mmCIF file of C-alpha atoms in Angstrom:
data_model
loop_
_atom_site.group_PDB
_atom_site.id
_atom_site.type_symbol
_atom_site.label_atom_id
_atom_site.label_comp_id
_atom_site.label_asym_id
_atom_site.label_seq_id
_atom_site.Cartn_x
_atom_site.Cartn_y
_atom_site.Cartn_z
ATOM 1 C CA MET A 1 2.788 126.123 -39.666
ATOM 2 C CA THR A 2 5.587 123.680 -39.598
ATOM 3 C CA LYS A 3 6.434 120.242 -40.654
ATOM 4 C CA SER A 4 9.264 118.347 -38.629
ATOM 5 C CA ARG A 5 10.897 115.517 -39.589
ATOM 6 C CA HIS A 6 10.952 113.797 -36.391
ATOM 7 C CA ALA A 7 7.695 115.163 -35.385
ATOM 8 C CA PRO A 8 8.922 116.960 -31.728
ATOM 9 C CA ASP A 9 5.976 116.416 -29.409
ATOM 10 C CA THR A 10 5.001 120.269 -29.796
ATOM 11 C CA PHE A 11 1.319 119.494 -29.962
ATOM 12 C CA THR A 12 0.577 115.457 -29.176
ATOM 13 C CA ASP A 13 -0.206 113.916 -25.454
ATOM 14 C CA THR A 14 2.285 111.662 -23.962
ATOM 15 C CA VAL A 15 1.653 108.589 -25.845
ATOM 16 C CA PRO A 16 3.889 105.107 -25.574
ATOM 17 C CA SER A 17 6.046 105.044 -28.967
ATOM 18 C CA ALA A 18 5.946 101.568 -30.672
ATOM 19 C CA ALA A 19 8.478 98.608 -30.713
ATOM 20 C CA PRO A 20 9.951 97.620 -33.839
ATOM 21 C CA ASN A 21 7.357 94.791 -34.164
ATOM 22 C CA GLY A 22 4.751 97.086 -33.652
ATOM 23 C CA VAL A 23 4.011 96.026 -30.103
ATOM 24 C CA SER A 24 4.196 99.041 -27.586
ATOM 25 C CA PRO A 25 7.113 98.452 -24.884
ATOM 26 C CA TRP A 26 4.975 99.923 -22.199
ATOM 27 C CA ALA A 27 3.975 97.144 -19.313
ATOM 28 C CA VAL A 28 0.790 99.141 -18.350
ATOM 29 C CA ASP A 29 -0.263 98.866 -21.887
ATOM 30 C CA SER A 30 -2.513 95.801 -21.546
ATOM 31 C CA PRO A 31 -6.166 94.687 -21.891
ATOM 32 C CA ALA A 32 -5.652 93.301 -18.475
ATOM 33 C CA VAL A 33 -5.181 96.904 -16.876
ATOM 34 C CA GLY A 34 -7.825 98.362 -19.105
ATOM 35 C CA THR A 35 -5.449 100.157 -21.725
ATOM 36 C CA GLY A 36 -4.601 97.828 -24.020
ATOM 37 C CA LEU A 37 -7.340 99.107 -26.815
ATOM 38 C CA THR A 38 -6.650 102.957 -26.664
ATOM 39 C CA ALA A 39 -6.329 105.159 -29.390
ATOM 40 C CA ARG A 40 -2.641 105.270 -31.187
ATOM 41 C CA PRO A 41 -0.788 108.200 -32.575
ATOM 42 C CA CYS A 42 -1.584 109.415 -36.073
ATOM 43 C CA GLY A 43 1.989 109.592 -36.899
ATOM 44 C CA ASP A 44 1.541 112.468 -39.034
ATOM 45 C CA LEU A 45 4.258 115.367 -39.438
ATOM 46 C CA LEU A 46 2.117 118.386 -39.240
ATOM 47 C CA ARG A 47 2.913 120.658 -35.828
ATOM 48 C CA PRO A 48 2.011 123.999 -34.871
ATOM 49 C CA ALA A 49 4.301 126.889 -35.732
ATOM 50 C CA PRO A 50 6.267 127.796 -32.471
ATOM 51 C CA PRO A 51 5.834 131.286 -31.149
ATOM 52 C CA PRO A 52 8.836 133.715 -31.344
ATOM 53 C CA PRO A 53 11.201 133.559 -28.545
ATOM 54 C CA ALA A 54 10.749 136.051 -25.612
ATOM 55 C CA THR A 55 13.085 138.508 -24.341
ATOM 56 C CA ALA A 56 13.014 136.719 -20.724
ATOM 57 C CA THR A 57 11.551 133.405 -19.442
ATOM 58 C CA PRO A 58 8.316 132.519 -21.857
ATOM 59 C CA LEU A 59 5.290 132.666 -19.934
ATOM 60 C CA ALA A 60 2.560 130.150 -20.681
ATOM 61 C CA LEU A 61 -1.258 130.333 -19.207
ATOM 62 C CA ALA A 62 -4.139 127.573 -18.355
ATOM 63 C CA LEU A 63 -7.368 128.867 -17.858
ATOM 64 C CA SER A 64 -9.998 126.801 -16.720
ATOM 65 C CA GLY A 65 -13.766 126.330 -17.676
ATOM 66 C CA GLY A 66 -16.455 127.318 -15.011
ATOM 67 C CA GLY A 67 -18.760 129.406 -17.297
ATOM 68 C CA PHE A 68 -18.580 133.440 -17.023
ATOM 69 C CA ARG A 69 -17.330 132.654 -13.395
ATOM 70 C CA ALA A 70 -13.914 131.115 -15.337
ATOM 71 C CA THR A 71 -14.076 133.700 -18.160
ATOM 72 C CA LEU A 72 -14.207 136.842 -15.818
ATOM 73 C CA SER A 73 -11.620 135.538 -13.179
ATOM 74 C CA ALA A 74 -9.270 134.665 -15.959
ATOM 75 C CA LEU A 75 -9.054 138.329 -17.397
ATOM 76 C CA GLY A 76 -8.295 139.498 -13.700
ATOM 77 C CA PHE A 77 -5.622 137.014 -13.816
ATOM 78 C CA VAL A 78 -4.284 138.286 -17.199
ATOM 79 C CA ARG A 79 -4.780 141.934 -15.946
ATOM 80 C CA LEU A 80 -2.226 140.641 -12.850
ATOM 81 C CA LEU A 81 0.199 139.481 -15.719
ATOM 82 C CA ALA A 82 -0.339 142.891 -16.973
ATOM 83 C CA ASP A 83 0.397 144.794 -14.108
ATOM 84 C CA THR A 84 3.511 143.030 -12.845
ATOM 85 C CA GLY A 85 5.025 143.502 -16.529
ATOM 86 C CA LEU A 86 4.862 139.694 -17.158
ATOM 87 C CA LEU A 87 2.316 139.923 -19.970
ATOM 88 C CA PRO A 88 4.573 140.760 -23.205
ATOM 89 C CA HIS A 89 6.458 137.464 -22.339
ATOM 90 C CA LEU A 90 3.160 135.180 -22.931
ATOM 91 C CA ARG A 91 3.954 132.846 -25.702
ATOM 92 C CA TYR A 92 1.353 130.106 -24.759
ATOM 93 C CA SER A 93 -2.452 130.371 -23.777
ATOM 94 C CA SER A 94 -4.493 126.979 -23.278
ATOM 95 C CA SER A 95 -8.006 127.248 -22.261
ATOM 96 C CA VAL A 96 -11.148 125.297 -22.018
ATOM 97 C CA SER A 97 -14.777 126.175 -21.690
ATOM 98 C CA GLY A 98 -15.644 129.742 -20.045
ATOM 99 C CA GLY A 99 -11.811 130.324 -19.842
ATOM 100 C CA SER A 100 -11.546 129.918 -23.614
ATOM 101 C CA ILE A 101 -14.330 132.968 -24.026
ATOM 102 C CA ALA A 102 -11.249 135.119 -22.042
ATOM 103 C CA ASN A 103 -8.582 133.232 -24.267
ATOM 104 C CA GLY A 104 -10.224 134.351 -27.459
ATOM 105 C CA CYS A 105 -10.993 138.099 -26.176
ATOM 106 C CA LEU A 106 -7.071 138.364 -24.948
ATOM 107 C CA ALA A 107 -5.971 136.891 -28.421
ATOM 108 C CA ARG A 108 -8.436 139.168 -30.716
ATOM 109 C CA ALA A 109 -7.181 142.233 -28.795
ATOM 110 C CA TRP A 110 -3.475 141.074 -28.851
ATOM 111 C CA PRO A 111 -2.166 143.237 -31.773
ATOM 112 C CA ALA A 112 -3.818 146.533 -30.150
ATOM 113 C CA LEU A 113 -2.186 145.375 -26.579
ATOM 114 C CA ARG A 114 1.037 145.412 -28.207
ATOM 115 C CA GLU A 115 0.876 148.896 -29.646
ATOM 116 C CA ARG A 116 -0.210 150.239 -26.357
ATOM 117 C CA ASP A 117 2.720 147.975 -24.539
ATOM 118 C CA PHE A 118 0.397 145.616 -22.723
ATOM 119 C CA THR A 119 -0.354 148.066 -19.945
ATOM 120 C CA ALA A 120 -2.914 147.152 -17.353
ATOM 121 C CA GLN A 121 -5.073 150.491 -18.294
ATOM 122 C CA ALA A 122 -4.942 148.729 -21.655
ATOM 123 C CA VAL A 123 -6.032 145.233 -20.691
ATOM 124 C CA ASP A 124 -8.900 147.086 -18.957
ATOM 125 C CA GLU A 125 -10.087 149.119 -21.601
ATOM 126 C CA LEU A 126 -9.501 147.003 -24.685
ATOM 127 C CA VAL A 127 -10.657 143.648 -22.743
ATOM 128 C CA ILE A 128 -12.062 143.679 -19.458
ATOM 129 C CA THR A 129 -14.595 146.499 -19.865
ATOM 130 C CA PRO A 130 -16.208 145.412 -23.272
ATOM 131 C CA LEU A 131 -16.757 142.019 -21.739
ATOM 132 C CA VAL A 132 -18.083 143.396 -18.424
ATOM 133 C CA ASP A 133 -20.353 145.749 -20.310
ATOM 134 C CA ARG A 134 -21.658 142.977 -22.441
ATOM 135 C CA VAL A 135 -22.145 140.105 -19.730
ATOM 136 C CA SER A 136 -23.910 142.557 -17.399
ATOM 137 C CA ALA A 137 -26.039 143.949 -19.672
ATOM 138 C CA ARG A 138 -27.746 140.896 -21.319
ATOM 139 C CA SER A 139 -28.107 137.442 -20.988
ATOM 140 C CA LEU A 140 -26.337 134.873 -23.671
ATOM 141 C CA LYS A 141 -28.625 131.934 -22.502
ATOM 142 C CA ARG A 142 -31.587 133.788 -22.863
ATOM 143 C CA THR A 143 -30.401 135.330 -26.400
ATOM 144 C CA LEU A 144 -30.013 131.523 -27.520
ATOM 145 C CA LEU A 145 -33.447 130.411 -26.144
ATOM 146 C CA ARG A 146 -34.977 133.456 -28.105
ATOM 147 C CA ASP A 147 -33.193 132.065 -31.087
ATOM 148 C CA VAL A 148 -33.709 128.175 -30.565
ATOM 149 C CA TRP A 149 -36.401 128.379 -33.623
ATOM 150 C CA ARG A 150 -33.787 128.454 -35.553
ATOM 151 C CA THR A 151 -32.772 125.198 -34.998
ATOM 152 C CA LEU A 152 -35.695 123.751 -36.806
ATOM 153 C CA GLY A 153 -33.336 123.248 -39.832
ATOM 154 C CA PRO A 154 -29.866 122.143 -40.047
ATOM 155 C CA THR A 155 -28.302 124.917 -37.666
ATOM 156 C CA THR A 156 -27.781 123.616 -34.308
ATOM 157 C CA ARG A 157 -27.691 125.124 -30.925
ATOM 158 C CA THR A 158 -24.054 125.206 -30.637
ATOM 159 C CA ASP A 159 -24.154 126.946 -34.462
ATOM 160 C CA LEU A 160 -26.284 129.381 -32.428
ATOM 161 C CA LEU A 161 -23.663 129.639 -29.611
ATOM 162 C CA ALA A 162 -20.897 130.084 -32.206
ATOM 163 C CA GLY A 163 -23.010 133.072 -33.946
ATOM 164 C CA ARG A 164 -23.718 135.110 -30.734
ATOM 165 C CA LEU A 165 -19.980 134.466 -29.544
ATOM 166 C CA ASP A 166 -19.151 136.273 -32.976
ATOM 167 C CA ASP A 167 -21.491 138.901 -32.243
ATOM 168 C CA TRP A 168 -20.763 139.547 -28.700
ATOM 169 C CA PHE A 169 -17.024 138.977 -28.632
ATOM 170 C CA PHE A 170 -15.142 137.956 -31.665
ATOM 171 C CA GLY A 171 -16.284 139.632 -34.540
ATOM 172 C CA GLN A 172 -16.104 136.839 -37.126
ATOM 173 C CA THR A 173 -12.040 136.336 -36.401
ATOM 174 C CA GLU A 174 -10.529 133.724 -38.308
ATOM 175 C CA LEU A 175 -8.005 131.131 -36.490
ATOM 176 C CA GLU A 176 -5.679 131.501 -39.405
ATOM 177 C CA HIS A 177 -5.452 135.456 -38.469
ATOM 178 C CA LEU A 178 -4.658 135.352 -35.117
ATOM 179 C CA ASP A 179 -1.492 136.953 -33.839
ATOM 180 C CA PRO A 180 1.602 134.514 -34.171
ATOM 181 C CA GLN A 181 3.190 135.893 -31.161
ATOM 182 C CA VAL A 182 1.434 133.756 -28.946
ATOM 183 C CA ARG A 183 0.060 129.968 -29.539
ATOM 184 C CA TRP A 184 -3.381 130.449 -29.000
ATOM 185 C CA ILE A 185 -4.814 126.814 -27.664
ATOM 186 C CA VAL A 186 -8.590 126.471 -27.535
ATOM 187 C CA ASN A 187 -9.476 122.991 -26.071
ATOM 188 C CA ALA A 188 -12.228 120.447 -26.893
ATOM 189 C CA ALA A 189 -12.785 116.910 -26.409
ATOM 190 C CA ASN A 190 -13.601 114.516 -29.081
ATOM 191 C CA LEU A 191 -16.106 112.223 -28.445
ATOM 192 C CA THR A 192 -15.248 109.977 -31.561
ATOM 193 C CA THR A 193 -11.317 109.238 -30.257
ATOM 194 C CA GLY A 194 -11.759 110.060 -26.622
ATOM 195 C CA VAL A 195 -8.967 112.258 -26.991
ATOM 196 C CA ARG A 196 -8.114 116.038 -26.371
ATOM 197 C CA PHE A 197 -8.951 118.240 -29.564
ATOM 198 C CA THR A 198 -7.096 121.486 -30.365
ATOM 199 C CA PHE A 199 -7.924 124.519 -32.058
ATOM 200 C CA GLU A 200 -4.930 126.849 -32.770
ATOM 201 C CA ARG A 201 -3.809 129.643 -35.452
ATOM 202 C CA ASP A 202 -2.416 127.074 -37.947
ATOM 203 C CA VAL A 203 -3.673 123.987 -37.568
ATOM 204 C CA TYR A 204 -6.712 121.669 -35.645
ATOM 205 C CA GLY A 205 -6.988 118.188 -34.844
ATOM 206 C CA ASP A 206 -6.112 115.442 -32.461
ATOM 207 C CA TYR A 207 -3.090 113.193 -31.943
ATOM 208 C CA THR A 208 -4.863 109.815 -32.952
ATOM 209 C CA ILE A 209 -6.698 111.607 -36.171
ATOM 210 C CA GLY A 210 -3.707 114.003 -36.918
ATOM 211 C CA LEU A 211 -3.727 117.597 -37.571
ATOM 212 C CA ALA A 212 -5.046 119.682 -40.350
ATOM 213 C CA PRO A 213 -4.166 123.198 -41.222
ATOM 214 C CA THR A 214 -6.513 126.062 -40.998
ATOM 215 C CA ALA A 215 -5.206 128.095 -44.064
ATOM 216 C CA GLY A 216 -7.948 128.752 -46.414
ATOM 217 C CA THR A 217 -10.679 126.966 -44.602
ATOM 218 C CA GLY A 218 -12.426 130.261 -42.788
ATOM 219 C CA LEU A 219 -12.603 128.420 -39.610
ATOM 220 C CA ARG A 220 -13.518 130.832 -36.772
ATOM 221 C CA LEU A 221 -12.359 131.827 -33.291
ATOM 222 C CA SER A 222 -15.961 131.530 -32.483
ATOM 223 C CA ARG A 223 -16.308 127.767 -33.707
ATOM 224 C CA ALA A 224 -13.350 126.718 -31.772
ATOM 225 C CA VAL A 225 -14.770 128.462 -28.364
ATOM 226 C CA SER A 226 -18.255 127.140 -29.195
ATOM 227 C CA ALA A 227 -16.912 123.493 -29.378
ATOM 228 C CA SER A 228 -14.792 124.160 -26.173
ATOM 229 C CA ALA A 229 -17.797 125.466 -24.024
ATOM 230 C CA ALA A 230 -20.538 122.927 -25.696
ATOM 231 C CA VAL A 231 -21.685 121.557 -22.359
ATOM 232 C CA PRO A 232 -23.126 118.162 -22.804
ATOM 233 C CA GLY A 233 -27.003 118.117 -22.629
ATOM 234 C CA ALA A 234 -27.263 121.993 -23.240
ATOM 235 C CA PHE A 235 -25.250 121.667 -26.764
ATOM 236 C CA PRO A 236 -25.021 119.043 -29.217
ATOM 237 C CA PRO A 237 -21.385 118.004 -30.452
ATOM 238 C CA VAL A 238 -19.740 119.954 -33.195
ATOM 239 C CA VAL A 239 -19.244 117.670 -36.050
ATOM 240 C CA LEU A 240 -16.390 118.166 -38.347
ATOM 241 C CA ASP A 241 -15.684 116.673 -41.830
ATOM 242 C CA ARG A 242 -13.157 114.196 -41.498
ATOM 243 C CA GLY A 243 -11.520 114.576 -44.749
ATOM 244 C CA PRO A 244 -8.923 117.175 -43.827
ATOM 245 C CA PHE A 245 -7.346 114.885 -40.956
ATOM 246 C CA PRO A 246 -4.969 112.130 -42.245
ATOM 247 C CA CYS A 247 -5.746 109.148 -40.177
ATOM 248 C CA ALA A 248 -9.543 110.162 -39.379
ATOM 249 C CA THR A 249 -11.896 107.161 -39.707
ATOM 250 C CA HIS A 250 -15.067 108.876 -38.321
ATOM 251 C CA ARG A 251 -16.115 112.551 -38.407
ATOM 252 C CA PRO A 252 -14.775 114.374 -35.209
ATOM 253 C CA ALA A 253 -17.811 115.203 -32.907
ATOM 254 C CA LEU A 254 -16.396 117.655 -30.474
ATOM 255 C CA LEU A 255 -17.998 118.604 -27.070
ATOM 256 C CA ASP A 256 -17.011 120.933 -23.876
ATOM 257 C CA GLY A 257 -13.364 120.255 -23.518
ATOM 258 C CA GLY A 258 -13.788 120.122 -19.779
ATOM 259 C CA THR A 259 -15.377 116.812 -20.188
ATOM 260 C CA TYR A 260 -11.747 115.822 -20.912
ATOM 261 C CA ASP A 261 -9.513 118.173 -18.874
ATOM 262 C CA ASN A 262 -11.159 121.081 -17.216
ATOM 263 C CA THR A 263 -7.974 122.833 -16.535
ATOM 264 C CA GLY A 264 -6.331 123.216 -19.987
ATOM 265 C CA LEU A 265 -2.907 121.679 -18.279
ATOM 266 C CA GLU A 266 -2.837 118.863 -20.627
ATOM 267 C CA ALA A 267 -1.690 121.139 -23.736
ATOM 268 C CA LEU A 268 1.398 122.293 -21.434
ATOM 269 C CA ASP A 269 2.304 119.520 -19.121
ATOM 270 C CA SER A 270 4.732 117.767 -21.303
ATOM 271 C CA ASP A 271 8.721 118.304 -21.058
ATOM 272 C CA THR A 272 8.718 120.363 -24.302
ATOM 273 C CA TYR A 273 7.027 123.431 -21.871
ATOM 274 C CA ARG A 274 9.714 122.948 -19.122
ATOM 275 C CA HIS A 275 11.403 126.230 -20.222
ATOM 276 C CA THR A 276 8.168 128.198 -19.692
ATOM 277 C CA PHE A 277 6.967 129.721 -16.358
ATOM 278 C CA LEU A 278 3.273 128.409 -16.217
ATOM 279 C CA CYS A 279 0.276 129.984 -14.615
ATOM 280 C CA VAL A 280 -2.649 128.126 -13.915
ATOM 281 C CA LEU A 281 -5.988 129.464 -12.573
ATOM 282 C CA ASN A 282 -8.783 126.379 -12.281
ATOM 283 C CA ALA A 283 -12.086 128.459 -11.570
ATOM 284 C CA GLY A 284 -14.111 125.278 -12.210
ATOM 285 C CA GLY A 285 -16.761 124.149 -10.133
ATOM 286 C CA LEU A 286 -16.842 122.799 -6.724
ATOM 287 C CA LEU A 287 -18.483 119.473 -5.555
ATOM 288 C CA ARG A 288 -20.275 119.842 -2.216
ATOM 289 C CA PRO A 289 -21.392 117.267 0.063
ATOM 290 C CA GLY A 290 -24.791 116.323 0.915
ATOM 291 C CA MET A 291 -27.719 115.671 -1.398
ATOM 292 C CA TYR A 292 -27.437 116.523 -4.992
ATOM 293 C CA GLY A 293 -30.989 116.688 -6.330
ATOM 294 C CA ARG A 294 -34.505 114.479 -5.489
ATOM 295 C CA ILE A 295 -35.225 112.817 -8.681
ATOM 296 C CA PRO A 296 -32.976 109.084 -7.956
ATOM 297 C CA VAL A 297 -31.750 108.741 -11.510
ATOM 298 C CA ILE A 298 -30.687 112.194 -12.782
ATOM 299 C CA ARG A 299 -29.339 112.948 -9.298
ATOM 300 C CA ASP A 300 -27.210 109.857 -9.400
ATOM 301 C CA LEU A 301 -25.968 110.207 -12.375
ATOM 302 C CA ALA A 302 -25.151 113.720 -12.029
ATOM 303 C CA ARG A 303 -23.256 113.022 -9.070
ATOM 304 C CA ALA A 304 -21.189 110.210 -10.504
ATOM 305 C CA ASN A 305 -20.454 112.745 -13.383
ATOM 306 C CA SER A 306 -19.158 115.373 -10.644
ATOM 307 C CA LEU A 307 -17.206 112.494 -8.855
ATOM 308 C CA LEU A 308 -15.448 111.804 -12.026
ATOM 309 C CA TYR A 309 -14.984 115.518 -12.873
ATOM 310 C CA ARG A 310 -13.780 115.943 -9.338
ATOM 311 C CA GLN A 311 -11.161 113.042 -9.461
ATOM 312 C CA SER A 312 -9.956 114.034 -13.091
ATOM 313 C CA THR A 313 -9.097 117.647 -12.027
ATOM 314 C CA ALA A 314 -7.341 116.913 -9.047
ATOM 315 C CA LEU A 315 -5.126 114.364 -10.379
ATOM 316 C CA ARG A 316 -4.037 116.739 -12.694
ATOM 317 C CA THR A 317 -3.701 119.429 -10.212
ATOM 318 C CA ARG A 318 -1.558 117.415 -8.026
ATOM 319 C CA ALA A 319 0.719 116.192 -10.715
ATOM 320 C CA MET A 320 1.260 119.905 -11.725
ATOM 321 C CA VAL A 321 1.827 121.266 -8.160
ATOM 322 C CA GLU A 322 4.108 118.110 -7.145
ATOM 323 C CA ARG A 323 6.124 119.256 -10.238
ATOM 324 C CA PHE A 324 6.238 122.933 -9.102
ATOM 325 C CA ARG A 325 7.789 121.544 -5.764
ATOM 326 C CA ARG A 326 10.469 119.163 -7.060
ATOM 327 C CA GLY A 327 11.660 121.940 -9.425
ATOM 328 C CA ALA A 328 10.645 120.083 -12.655
ATOM 329 C CA ARG A 329 8.375 123.071 -13.785
ATOM 330 C CA ARG A 330 8.602 126.659 -12.545
ATOM 331 C CA GLY A 331 5.220 128.751 -11.961
ATOM 332 C CA PHE A 332 2.221 128.492 -9.701
ATOM 333 C CA LEU A 333 -1.496 127.265 -9.448
ATOM 334 C CA VAL A 334 -4.484 128.617 -7.818
ATOM 335 C CA GLN A 335 -7.962 127.869 -7.721
ATOM 336 C CA LEU A 336 -11.009 130.342 -6.767
ATOM 337 C CA SER A 337 -11.513 128.366 -3.519
ATOM 338 C CA THR A 338 -7.789 128.608 -2.586
ATOM 339 C CA ASP A 339 -7.211 129.568 1.240
ATOM 340 C CA PHE A 340 -3.878 130.854 1.423
ATOM 341 C CA PRO A 341 -2.318 130.891 5.257
ATOM 342 C CA LEU A 342 -3.248 133.722 7.118
ATOM 343 C CA ALA A 343 -0.086 133.700 9.118
ATOM 344 C CA ASP A 344 2.329 133.250 6.106
ATOM 345 C CA PRO A 345 4.794 136.071 6.460
ATOM 346 C CA VAL A 346 5.378 135.863 2.619
ATOM 347 C CA LEU A 347 1.976 136.769 1.719
ATOM 348 C CA HIS A 348 1.843 139.673 4.640
ATOM 349 C CA ARG A 349 3.091 141.948 2.786
ATOM 350 C CA TRP A 350 0.735 141.415 -0.117
ATOM 351 C CA ARG A 351 -2.375 141.266 1.865
ATOM 352 C CA ALA A 352 -1.661 144.456 3.832
ATOM 353 C CA THR A 353 -1.420 146.353 0.455
ATOM 354 C CA PHE A 354 -4.529 144.530 -1.006
ATOM 355 C CA PRO A 355 -6.975 142.943 1.277
ATOM 356 C CA GLU A 356 -8.430 140.018 0.149
ATOM 357 C CA HIS A 357 -12.128 139.930 -1.081
ATOM 358 C CA ARG A 358 -13.488 136.664 -1.904
ATOM 359 C CA THR A 359 -17.047 136.884 -1.347
ATOM 360 C CA HIS A 360 -20.062 139.093 -3.285
ATOM 361 C CA ASP A 361 -23.490 139.219 -1.389
ATOM 362 C CA GLY A 362 -22.457 137.153 1.325
ATOM 363 C CA ARG A 363 -21.572 134.180 -0.949
ATOM 364 C CA ASP A 364 -17.967 133.049 -1.940
ATOM 365 C CA LEU A 365 -17.073 133.550 -5.201
ATOM 366 C CA ALA A 366 -16.006 130.135 -6.048
ATOM 367 C CA LEU A 367 -19.774 129.215 -5.500
ATOM 368 C CA VAL A 368 -21.152 131.528 -8.321
ATOM 369 C CA PRO A 369 -23.132 128.991 -10.802
ATOM 370 C CA THR A 370 -21.319 128.156 -14.038
ATOM 371 C CA VAL A 371 -23.704 129.862 -16.185
ATOM 372 C CA PHE A 372 -23.374 131.783 -19.435
ATOM 373 C CA ASP A 373 -26.269 134.045 -18.185
ATOM 374 C CA ARG A 374 -26.162 137.820 -17.319
ATOM 375 C CA LEU A 375 -24.528 138.689 -14.220
ATOM 376 C CA ALA A 376 -24.692 141.972 -12.041
ATOM 377 C CA PRO A 377 -21.961 144.332 -12.405
ATOM 378 C CA SER A 378 -20.751 144.231 -8.965
ATOM 379 C CA LEU A 379 -20.462 140.274 -9.401
ATOM 380 C CA CYS A 380 -18.567 140.869 -12.733
ATOM 381 C CA ARG A 381 -15.932 143.243 -11.385
ATOM 382 C CA ALA A 382 -15.915 140.933 -7.973
ATOM 383 C CA LEU A 383 -14.652 138.103 -10.082
ATOM 384 C CA VAL A 384 -12.097 140.067 -12.178
ATOM 385 C CA HIS A 385 -10.560 141.480 -8.649
ATOM 386 C CA ARG A 386 -10.945 138.081 -7.363
ATOM 387 C CA GLY A 387 -8.401 136.376 -10.331
ATOM 388 C CA TRP A 388 -6.307 139.510 -10.338
ATOM 389 C CA TRP A 389 -5.568 139.247 -6.260
ATOM 390 C CA LEU A 390 -5.039 135.188 -6.687
ATOM 391 C CA GLY A 391 -2.407 136.132 -9.546
ATOM 392 C CA GLY A 392 -0.772 138.289 -7.375
ATOM 393 C CA ALA A 393 -1.042 135.973 -3.868
ATOM 394 C CA GLY A 394 0.265 133.178 -6.102
ATOM 395 C CA LEU A 395 3.322 135.093 -7.237
ATOM 396 C CA ALA A 396 3.817 136.979 -3.582
ATOM 397 C CA ALA A 397 3.821 133.041 -1.884
ATOM 398 C CA TYR A 398 5.934 131.337 -4.771
ATOM 399 C CA HIS A 399 8.050 133.818 -6.952
ATOM 400 C CA PRO A 400 7.947 137.138 -5.013
ATOM 401 C CA GLU A 401 10.862 138.409 -6.980
ATOM 402 C CA LEU A 402 8.477 138.806 -9.551
ATOM 403 C CA LEU A 403 6.466 141.527 -8.215
ATOM 404 C CA PRO A 404 7.521 144.952 -7.611
ATOM 405 C CA ALA A 405 9.417 146.123 -4.346
ATOM 406 C CA ASP A 406 6.741 148.569 -3.845
ATOM 407 C CA LEU A 407 3.631 146.960 -4.541
ATOM 408 C CA THR A 408 1.962 150.066 -4.230
ATOM 409 C CA ARG A 409 2.699 150.677 -7.986
ATOM 410 C CA LEU A 410 0.344 148.178 -8.580
ATOM 411 C CA ARG A 411 -3.298 149.302 -9.402
ATOM 412 C CA PRO A 412 -5.867 146.654 -8.463
ATOM 413 C CA PRO A 413 -8.964 146.250 -11.049
ATOM 414 C CA GLU A 414 -12.388 148.210 -10.124
ATOM 415 C CA ARG A 415 -14.335 146.334 -7.484
#
């Protein structure tokens, strides 16, 4: 945890600064265009501690939401980074919802992975295999439904989710005890303020209410991930005490970070992170043309919600891809549904060495439902492999210098 006299933008969203007379200088900041009543920055000086320098270009990860589909493909993505020797340079890891489960598992295993030199085998044994075994053996959704009677008192369904996440993945790990080598960023959405709410090793909060230190709070990783994954309707908001936050006027109420930014990109998209190599995996759901249900009101509301989600995700994705193209940022972005050109000579060597497998039982893996249910072991492994393959294809297409000259040195995950 550090304090900065000038409060550099290592955490906040990009927001307008106030002019000396208290009026924002931004022309677009006007009620006439619908933005004049937006929340203002708190102005507090507390900021997350920066990670230690990397021996090479520091790596940043953005892992989207999308249920266990996102969790498993994200772990395959991480496995590719281990295969190519890039994982030791990870310094920022931002996630949402299902991606936050992968992020939390990686964070918890990080010290053990470092002891084993961040090898692909270590990622398999310490992170991927335990999660696949757990997800393919039992249904998280059914486990929660069986325990729903516990919510007759003050316990909520989101509290139950946090408890099961501890049992299955996180072992009651507290945020303040996460390894400081990486800034682990778990994103939720604050219904009270309408902005991104962050959970990190040393701080939590958002830019309008300010940040509070995690030290001594006992705040668990499972609480952060349950807030990040609390899908509206299925789970009630995680309501926090407003006391620790210097500018809070109401209690923060947190839901699935995907309702605000399902890519996990906002935490890493400012110029503060221009020095990083950004790897983005979007495993979010797809909007398909056609009928979206039969009950008129529910159908239309669900469709409208999906359209809003698609628009916000597309805008963030396009903005980052444009930065890549202009050279303003280095990195790559892939989605589970990405179609790499078959005739692209740059990708030919990758495909020749590692054939693409994007379906399971005849269905495109991008269409696997967004669920926290039991998945067949073969489907789990197919999703892990898909994340691995997409990470390699992204490097082959845009940064082939980061792949070994002899691709056969890489060992794809088990399918």
